[in-house]
Coordinates of C-alpha atoms in Angstrom, one line a residue:
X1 CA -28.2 -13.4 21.7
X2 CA -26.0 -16.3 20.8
X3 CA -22.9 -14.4 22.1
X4 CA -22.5 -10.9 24.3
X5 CA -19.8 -9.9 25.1
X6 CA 2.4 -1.4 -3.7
X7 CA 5.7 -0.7 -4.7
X8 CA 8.5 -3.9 -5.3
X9 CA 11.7 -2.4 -5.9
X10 CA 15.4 -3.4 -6.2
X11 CA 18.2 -2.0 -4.0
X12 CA 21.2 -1.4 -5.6
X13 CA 23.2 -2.6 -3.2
X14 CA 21.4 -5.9 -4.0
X15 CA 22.7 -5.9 -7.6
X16 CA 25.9 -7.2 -7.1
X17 CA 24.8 -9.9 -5.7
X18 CA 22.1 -10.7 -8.3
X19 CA 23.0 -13.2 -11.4
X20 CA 24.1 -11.0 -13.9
X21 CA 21.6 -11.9 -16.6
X22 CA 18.8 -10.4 -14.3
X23 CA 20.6 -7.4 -12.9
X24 CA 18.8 -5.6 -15.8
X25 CA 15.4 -5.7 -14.2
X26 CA 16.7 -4.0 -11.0
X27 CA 15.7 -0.7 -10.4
X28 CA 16.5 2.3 -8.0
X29 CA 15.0 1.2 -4.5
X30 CA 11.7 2.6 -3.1
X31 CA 11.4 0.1 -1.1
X32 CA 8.6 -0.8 1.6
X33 CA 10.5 -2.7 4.5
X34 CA 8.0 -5.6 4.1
X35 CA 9.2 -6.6 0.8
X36 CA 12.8 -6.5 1.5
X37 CA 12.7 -10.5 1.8
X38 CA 11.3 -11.0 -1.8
X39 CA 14.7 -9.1 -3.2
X40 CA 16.2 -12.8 -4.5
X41 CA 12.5 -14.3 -5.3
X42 CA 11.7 -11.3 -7.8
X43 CA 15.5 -11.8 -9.2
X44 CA 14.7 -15.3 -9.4
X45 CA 11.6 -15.3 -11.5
X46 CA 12.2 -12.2 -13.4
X47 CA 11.8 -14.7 -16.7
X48 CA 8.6 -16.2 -16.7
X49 CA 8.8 -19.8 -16.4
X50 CA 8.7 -22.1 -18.7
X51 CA 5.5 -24.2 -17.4
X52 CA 3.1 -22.5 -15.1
X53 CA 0.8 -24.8 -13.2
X54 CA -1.2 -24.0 -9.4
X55 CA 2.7 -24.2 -7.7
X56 CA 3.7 -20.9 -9.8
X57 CA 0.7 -19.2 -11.1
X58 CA 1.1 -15.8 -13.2
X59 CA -1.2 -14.2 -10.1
X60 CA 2.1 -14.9 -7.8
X61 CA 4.8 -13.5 -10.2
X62 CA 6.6 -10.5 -8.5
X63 CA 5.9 -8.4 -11.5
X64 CA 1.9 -8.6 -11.2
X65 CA 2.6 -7.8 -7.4
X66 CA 3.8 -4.2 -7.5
X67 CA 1.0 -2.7 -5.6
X68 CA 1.9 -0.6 -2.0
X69 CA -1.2 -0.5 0.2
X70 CA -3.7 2.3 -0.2
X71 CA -6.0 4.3 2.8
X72 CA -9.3 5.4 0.9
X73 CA -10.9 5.4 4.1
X74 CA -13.4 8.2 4.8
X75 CA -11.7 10.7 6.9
X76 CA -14.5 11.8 8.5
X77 CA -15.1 8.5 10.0
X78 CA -13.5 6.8 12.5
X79 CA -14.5 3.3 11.7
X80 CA -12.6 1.6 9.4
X81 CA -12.1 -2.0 7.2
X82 CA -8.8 -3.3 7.0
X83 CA -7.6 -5.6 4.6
X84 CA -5.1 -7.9 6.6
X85 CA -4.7 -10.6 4.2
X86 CA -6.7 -10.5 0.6
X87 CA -5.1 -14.3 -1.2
X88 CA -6.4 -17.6 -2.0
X89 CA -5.8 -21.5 -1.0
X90 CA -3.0 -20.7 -4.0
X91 CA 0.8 -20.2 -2.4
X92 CA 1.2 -16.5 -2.8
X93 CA 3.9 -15.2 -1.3
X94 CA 2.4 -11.6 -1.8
X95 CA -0.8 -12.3 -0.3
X96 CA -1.5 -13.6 3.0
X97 CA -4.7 -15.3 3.8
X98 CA -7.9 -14.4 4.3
X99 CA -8.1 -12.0 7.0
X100 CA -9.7 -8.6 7.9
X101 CA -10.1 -6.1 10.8
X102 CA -13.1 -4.2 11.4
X103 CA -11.9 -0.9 13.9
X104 CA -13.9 0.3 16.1
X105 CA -12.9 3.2 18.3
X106 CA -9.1 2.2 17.8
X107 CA -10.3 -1.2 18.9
X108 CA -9.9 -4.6 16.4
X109 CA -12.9 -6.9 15.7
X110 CA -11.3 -9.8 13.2
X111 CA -12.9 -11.9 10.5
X112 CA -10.9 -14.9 9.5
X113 CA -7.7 -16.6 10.0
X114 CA -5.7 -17.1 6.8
X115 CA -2.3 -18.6 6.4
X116 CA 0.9 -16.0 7.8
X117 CA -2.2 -13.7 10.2
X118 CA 0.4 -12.6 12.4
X119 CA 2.7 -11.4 9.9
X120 CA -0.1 -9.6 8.2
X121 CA -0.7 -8.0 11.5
X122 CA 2.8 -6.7 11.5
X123 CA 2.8 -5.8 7.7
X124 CA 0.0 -3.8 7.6
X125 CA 1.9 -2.2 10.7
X126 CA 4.3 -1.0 9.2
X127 CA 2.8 0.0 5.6
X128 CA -0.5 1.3 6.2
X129 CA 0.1 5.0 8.3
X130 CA -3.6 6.0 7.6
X131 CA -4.0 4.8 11.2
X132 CA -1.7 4.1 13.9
X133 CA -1.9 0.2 14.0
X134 CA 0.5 -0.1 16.5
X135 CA -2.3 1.2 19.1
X136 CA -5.2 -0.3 17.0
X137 CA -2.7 -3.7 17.6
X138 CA -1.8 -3.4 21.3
X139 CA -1.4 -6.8 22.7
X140 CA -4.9 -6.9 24.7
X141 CA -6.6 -5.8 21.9
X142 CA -6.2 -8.9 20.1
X143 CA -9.3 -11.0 21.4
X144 CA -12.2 -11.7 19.1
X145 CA -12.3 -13.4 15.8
X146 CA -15.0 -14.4 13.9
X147 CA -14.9 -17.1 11.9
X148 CA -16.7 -17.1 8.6
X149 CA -16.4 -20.7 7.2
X150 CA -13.9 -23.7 8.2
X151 CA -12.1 -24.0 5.3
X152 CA -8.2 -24.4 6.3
X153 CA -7.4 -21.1 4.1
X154 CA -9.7 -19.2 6.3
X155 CA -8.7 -21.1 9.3
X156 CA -4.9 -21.9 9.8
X157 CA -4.0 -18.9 11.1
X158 CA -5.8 -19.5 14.3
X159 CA -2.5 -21.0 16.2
X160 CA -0.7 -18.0 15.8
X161 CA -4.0 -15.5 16.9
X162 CA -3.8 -17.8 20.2
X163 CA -0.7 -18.2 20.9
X164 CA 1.3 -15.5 19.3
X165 CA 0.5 -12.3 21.5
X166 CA 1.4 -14.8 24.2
X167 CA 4.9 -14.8 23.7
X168 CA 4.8 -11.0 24.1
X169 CA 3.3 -11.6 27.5
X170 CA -0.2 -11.1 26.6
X171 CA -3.1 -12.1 29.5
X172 CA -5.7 -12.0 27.2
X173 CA -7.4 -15.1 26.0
X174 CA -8.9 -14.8 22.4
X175 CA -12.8 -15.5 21.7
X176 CA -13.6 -17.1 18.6
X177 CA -17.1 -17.8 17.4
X178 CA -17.7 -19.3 13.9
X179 CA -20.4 -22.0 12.1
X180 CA -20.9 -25.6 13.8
X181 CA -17.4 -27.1 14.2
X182 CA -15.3 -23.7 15.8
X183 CA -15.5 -24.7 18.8
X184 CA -14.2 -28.3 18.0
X185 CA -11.9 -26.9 16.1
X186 CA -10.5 -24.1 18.8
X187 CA -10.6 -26.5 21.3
X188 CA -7.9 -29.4 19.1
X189 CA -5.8 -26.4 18.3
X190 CA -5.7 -25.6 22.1
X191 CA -5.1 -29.5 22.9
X192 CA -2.5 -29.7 20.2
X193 CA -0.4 -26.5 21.0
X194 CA -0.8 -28.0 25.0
X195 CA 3.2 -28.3 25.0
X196 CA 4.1 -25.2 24.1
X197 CA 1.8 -23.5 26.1
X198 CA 2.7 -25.5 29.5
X199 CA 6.0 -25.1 28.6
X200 CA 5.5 -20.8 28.4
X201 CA 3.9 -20.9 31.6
X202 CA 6.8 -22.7 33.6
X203 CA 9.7 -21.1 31.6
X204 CA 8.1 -17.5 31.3
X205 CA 5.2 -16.3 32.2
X206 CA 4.0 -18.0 35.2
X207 CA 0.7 -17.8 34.1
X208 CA -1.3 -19.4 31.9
X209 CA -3.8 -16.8 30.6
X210 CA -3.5 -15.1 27.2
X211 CA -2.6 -18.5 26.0
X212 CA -6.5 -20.1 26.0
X213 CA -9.2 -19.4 23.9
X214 CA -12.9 -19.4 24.6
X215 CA -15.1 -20.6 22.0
X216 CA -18.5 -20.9 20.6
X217 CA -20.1 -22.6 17.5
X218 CA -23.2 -19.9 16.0
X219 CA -26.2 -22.0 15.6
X220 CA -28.2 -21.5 12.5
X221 CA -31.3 -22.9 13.8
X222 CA -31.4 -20.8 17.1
X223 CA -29.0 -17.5 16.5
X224 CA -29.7 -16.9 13.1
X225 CA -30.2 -14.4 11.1
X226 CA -29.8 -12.2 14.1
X227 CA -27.3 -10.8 16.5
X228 CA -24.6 -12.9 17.9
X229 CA -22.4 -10.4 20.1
X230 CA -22.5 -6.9 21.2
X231 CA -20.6 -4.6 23.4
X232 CA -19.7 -0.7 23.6
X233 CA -18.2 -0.5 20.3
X234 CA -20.3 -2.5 18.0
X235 CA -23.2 -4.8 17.1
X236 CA -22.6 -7.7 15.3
X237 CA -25.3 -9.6 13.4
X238 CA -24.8 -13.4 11.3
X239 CA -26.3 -14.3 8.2
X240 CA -26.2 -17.7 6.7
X241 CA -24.4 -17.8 2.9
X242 CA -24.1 -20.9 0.7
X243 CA -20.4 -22.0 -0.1
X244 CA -20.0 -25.3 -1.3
X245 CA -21.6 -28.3 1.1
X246 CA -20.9 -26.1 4.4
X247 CA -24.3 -26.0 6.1
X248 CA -24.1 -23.2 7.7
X249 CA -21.1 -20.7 6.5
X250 CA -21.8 -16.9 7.9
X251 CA -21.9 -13.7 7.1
X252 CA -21.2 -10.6 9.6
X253 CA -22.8 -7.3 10.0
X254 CA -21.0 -4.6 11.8
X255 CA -22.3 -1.4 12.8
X256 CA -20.2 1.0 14.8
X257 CA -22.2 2.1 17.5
X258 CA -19.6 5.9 17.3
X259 CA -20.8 6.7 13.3
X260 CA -23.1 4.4 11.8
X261 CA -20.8 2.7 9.7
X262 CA -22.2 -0.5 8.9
X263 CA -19.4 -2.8 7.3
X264 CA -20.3 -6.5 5.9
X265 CA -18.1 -9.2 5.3
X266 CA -19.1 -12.2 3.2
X267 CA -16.8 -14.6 3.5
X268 CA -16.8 -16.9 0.6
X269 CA -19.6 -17.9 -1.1
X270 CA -22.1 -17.2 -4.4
X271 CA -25.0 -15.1 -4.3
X272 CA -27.4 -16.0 -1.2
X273 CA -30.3 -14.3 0.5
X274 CA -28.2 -14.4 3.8
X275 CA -25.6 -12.7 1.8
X276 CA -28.1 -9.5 0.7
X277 CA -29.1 -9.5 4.2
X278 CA -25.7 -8.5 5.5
X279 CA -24.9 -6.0 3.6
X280 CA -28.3 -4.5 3.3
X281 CA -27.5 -0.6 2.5
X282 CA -23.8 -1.1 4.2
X283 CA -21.4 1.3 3.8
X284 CA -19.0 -1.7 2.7
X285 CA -19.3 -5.3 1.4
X286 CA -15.8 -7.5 1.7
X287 CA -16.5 -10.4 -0.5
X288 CA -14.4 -12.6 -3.1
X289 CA -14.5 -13.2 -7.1
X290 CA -14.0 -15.2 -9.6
X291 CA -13.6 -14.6 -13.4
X292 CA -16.0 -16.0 -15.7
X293 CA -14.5 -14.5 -19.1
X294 CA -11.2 -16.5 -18.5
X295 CA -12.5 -19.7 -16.1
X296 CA -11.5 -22.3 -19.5
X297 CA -7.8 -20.7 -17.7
X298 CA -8.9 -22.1 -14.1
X299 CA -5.9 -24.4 -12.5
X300 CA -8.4 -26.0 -10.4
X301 CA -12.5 -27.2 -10.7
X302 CA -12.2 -29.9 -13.2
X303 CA -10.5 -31.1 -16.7
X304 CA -12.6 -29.2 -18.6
X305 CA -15.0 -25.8 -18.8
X306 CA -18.2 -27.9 -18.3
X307 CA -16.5 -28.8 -15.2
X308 CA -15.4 -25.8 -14.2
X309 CA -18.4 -24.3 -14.4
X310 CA -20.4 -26.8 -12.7
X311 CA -17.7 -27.3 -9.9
X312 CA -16.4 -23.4 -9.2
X313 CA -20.0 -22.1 -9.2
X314 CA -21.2 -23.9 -6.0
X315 CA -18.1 -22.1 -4.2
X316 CA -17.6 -19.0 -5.8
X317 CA -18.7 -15.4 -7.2
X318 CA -19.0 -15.0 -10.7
X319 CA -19.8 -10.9 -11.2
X320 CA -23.3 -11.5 -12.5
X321 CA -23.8 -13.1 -9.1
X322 CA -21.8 -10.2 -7.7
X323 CA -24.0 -7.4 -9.9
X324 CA -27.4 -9.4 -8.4
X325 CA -26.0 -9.0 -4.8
X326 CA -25.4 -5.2 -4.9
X327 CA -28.8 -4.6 -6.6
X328 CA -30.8 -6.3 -4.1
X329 CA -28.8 -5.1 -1.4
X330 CA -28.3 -1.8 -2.1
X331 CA -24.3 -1.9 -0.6
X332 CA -22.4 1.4 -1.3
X333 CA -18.9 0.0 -2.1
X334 CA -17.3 -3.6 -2.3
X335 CA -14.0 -4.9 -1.8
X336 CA -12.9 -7.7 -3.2
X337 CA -10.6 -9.9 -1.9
X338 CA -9.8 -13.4 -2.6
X339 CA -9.7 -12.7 -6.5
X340 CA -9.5 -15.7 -8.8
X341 CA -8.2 -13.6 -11.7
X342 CA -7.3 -16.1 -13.9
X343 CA -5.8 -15.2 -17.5
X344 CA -4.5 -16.4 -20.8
X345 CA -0.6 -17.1 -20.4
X346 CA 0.9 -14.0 -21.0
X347 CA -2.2 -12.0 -20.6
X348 CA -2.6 -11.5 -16.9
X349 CA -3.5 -8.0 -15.6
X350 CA -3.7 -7.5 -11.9
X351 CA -6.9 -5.7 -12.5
X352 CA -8.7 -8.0 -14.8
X353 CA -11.1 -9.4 -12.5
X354 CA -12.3 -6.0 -11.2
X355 CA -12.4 -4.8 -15.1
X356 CA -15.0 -7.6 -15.6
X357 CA -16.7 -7.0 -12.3
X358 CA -17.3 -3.3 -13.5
X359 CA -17.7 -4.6 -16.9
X360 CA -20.5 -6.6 -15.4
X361 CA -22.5 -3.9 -14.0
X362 CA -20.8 -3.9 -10.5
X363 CA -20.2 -0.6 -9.8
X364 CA -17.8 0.8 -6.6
X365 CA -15.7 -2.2 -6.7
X366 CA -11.8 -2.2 -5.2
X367 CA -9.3 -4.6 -6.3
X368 CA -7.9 -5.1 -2.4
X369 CA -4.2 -5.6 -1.5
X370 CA -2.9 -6.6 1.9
X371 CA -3.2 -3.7 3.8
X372 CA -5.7 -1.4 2.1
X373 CA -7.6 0.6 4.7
X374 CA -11.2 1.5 3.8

C-alpha cells in the first residue's frame, strides 16, 4: 500500500437601513445564521446588473442562491458524504470550494481543499443538524485529506486545514496525500506559513505539533489502481481520471469498514475508465457537470462554440459523459457538485444543469449545496 495509516431571507430590522428602492424585496426573516453577512450583498444586487461577465455571473446572484442545506442521508446508515463546499474557480460567495467529508464512525476523511475550507467546516456546523458536526469536527479529528487534482480551486484551502485547528490548540499534524506534486506542494505551504507557525509556538503553544503536515505524492505507476491507506474505519482505494493535461489526477474509493457503504469521489474530470472503476456499484458517486445545451453561454473556454467545445471537453463532464459513467459503473446515486450551469441571460434556473443531466438519461442525480448530507 502506498499509504497506511437554503433559505436567504431579510430581517426586518435590516430594512431601515436598506436603500429605499430595494426595501421591496425584503421579506420576513427565516434566516440561517450563516447568511446573515450577505443581508447588504442581496440588497445590493437585488437588480440584475447591467453587464454580467465571469466577476458577477447569474449562478452568484443572491436570488438563484436561496437553497438551506438538506440531510437525505440513509438513516439506517451511519456513514455519510458531506458536501462541505460544492462551487467553481468562479467567485461565489454562496459556494465555497471544492471540498467534501466522507464520515466514518463520527470520524472525518476529507477530499479537497477549495477556497474558504474552514468556514465551510463551521457552516455546515451550524446548518446541517442531521449529524452533530461539532463531534464529527473535534479538533483532533481534522487530519487527513486527500487531494484529488492540484488545481488552485481544489487546493487553496490547504493553509487553513494546516494551520487553522492550530490556533485552537490542536496537536495534530494533518496528512495529505494527492497526485505527483502534493507533497511539493504541502511542503512550500509549510515553508511559507514558517512565520506564523514559529511565531504560535513561542507566543502560545509552546509546541510545535498540530502546526506540520506529513505528506505523500500517490504514484500512478506503483500505487495505482489500488489501495493507498487503510485503518479501522475505512479502506481507501485511487483510481487515475483524465482532467485536462494532469497526468495523473485521482479518484477515491471509500468503503466503511461499519456498513458497507462504499462512497466515490471523482474529482474533476470527463468520462475515464479510472473514473468507472471508483464508483463501481457505489452507494454514491461525487462528481462535477457541465451543461452542453447552453455551453454557446460559457464565460470561459474560448471566443466561440467550436472552442468551447474543443477546450471545456478535455476538463469537464458533459451528461452524455455523465449517462456513460453510471451505465458502466453501475453507481446508485450521484452528486453533483461543481455545476457549470450556464444559461441564457435571464434564463438561469438553479436546477437546469441537473434537468439536462436527467434529461440526458442520468438518473438519481442531486443538485448539491454546501452542506448537503448524504
Amino acid at each position: 500500500m502506498g499509504f497506511i495509516q437554503r433559505y436567504l431571507g431579510r430581517s426586518n430590522i435590516m430594512q431601515k437601513r436598506l436603500n429605499p428602492r430595494f426595501r421591496k424585496t425584503a421579506v420576513t426573516a427565516i434566516l440561517s445564521s450563516w447568511c446573515l453577512s450577505s443581508l447588504c450583498l442581496a440588497a445590493q444586487t437585488a437588480v440584475p446588473p447591467p453587464v454580467v461577465t465571469w466577476v458577477n455571473d447569474q449562478a452568484t446572484w443572491p436570488a438563484n442562491n436561496q437553497t438551506a442545506p438538506s440531510d437525505i442521508s440513509p438513516q439506517d446508515k451511519t456513514t455519510k458524504l458531506l458536501v462541505l463546499g460544492s462551487g467553481t474557480p468562479m467567485p461565489n460567495p454562496y459556494r465555497f470550494g471544492p471540498a467534501s467529508a466522507v464520515i466514518v464512525n463520527g470520524y472525518p476523511y476529507f477530499v479537497d481543499c477549495g477556497e474558504g475550507w474552514f468556514r465551510a467546516v463551521n457552516r455546515a456546523a451550524v446548518n446541517q443538524h442531521g449529524i452533530d458536526l461539532t463531534q464529527v469536527f473535534a479538533l483532533g479529528n481534522l487530519k487527513y485529506m486527500f487531494l484529488t487534482h492540484l488545481h488552485e480551486d481544489h487546493t487553496v484551502g490547504l493553509p487553513s486545514f494546516i494551520l487553522g485547528p492550530y490556533k485552537y490548540a490542536s496537536s495534530t499534524n494533518k496528512v495529505i496525500m494527492g497526485p505527483p506534486g502534493t507533497d511539493h506542494l504541502v511542503n512550500g505551504i509549510v515553508e511559507a506559513w514558517s512565520a506564523d507557525r514559529q511565531e504560535q509556538f513561542e507566543g502560545m503553544h509552546g509546541s510545535p505539533e498540530g502546526s506540520g503536515a506529513n505528506a505523500g505524492d500517490i504514484d500512478p505507476d506503483h500505487d495505482l489502481p489500488g489501495p493507498v491507506f487503510e485503518d479501522a474505519n475505512v479502506t481507501v482505494q485511487a483510481f487515475k481520471t483524465e482532467h485536462g493535461a494532469f497526468a495523473s489526477p485521482l479518484a477515491y474509493r471509500f468503503t466503511a469498514k461499519s456498513d458497507g457503504r462504499v462512497i466515490a469521489v471523482g474529482g474533476d474530470g470527463h468520462y475515464s475508465p479510472g473514473l468507472v472503476q471508483a464508483a463501481k456499484n457505489a452507494d454514491v458517486l461525487v462528481i462535477e457537470g457541465v451543461t452542453w445545451d447552453n455551453l454557446k453561454f460559457a464565460n470561459w473556454g474560448g471566443g466561440n462554440l467550436d472552442e468551447k467545445i474543443k477546450n471545456i471537453s478535455r476538463y469537464h463532464m458533459f451528461p452524455a459523459d455523465l449517462k456513460r459513467v453510471q451505465d458502466e459503473s453501475h453507481v446508485k446515486e450521484i452528486v453533483m457538485v461543481h455545476e457549470q450551469n450556464f444559461a441564457a441571460p435571464g434564463k438561469y434556473d438553479p436546477l437546469g444543469l441537473q434537468h439536462e443531466m436527467e434529461k440526458n438519461g442520468v438518473k438519481n442525480i442531486h443538485s448539491a449545496v454546501d452542506g448537503d448530507l448524504f
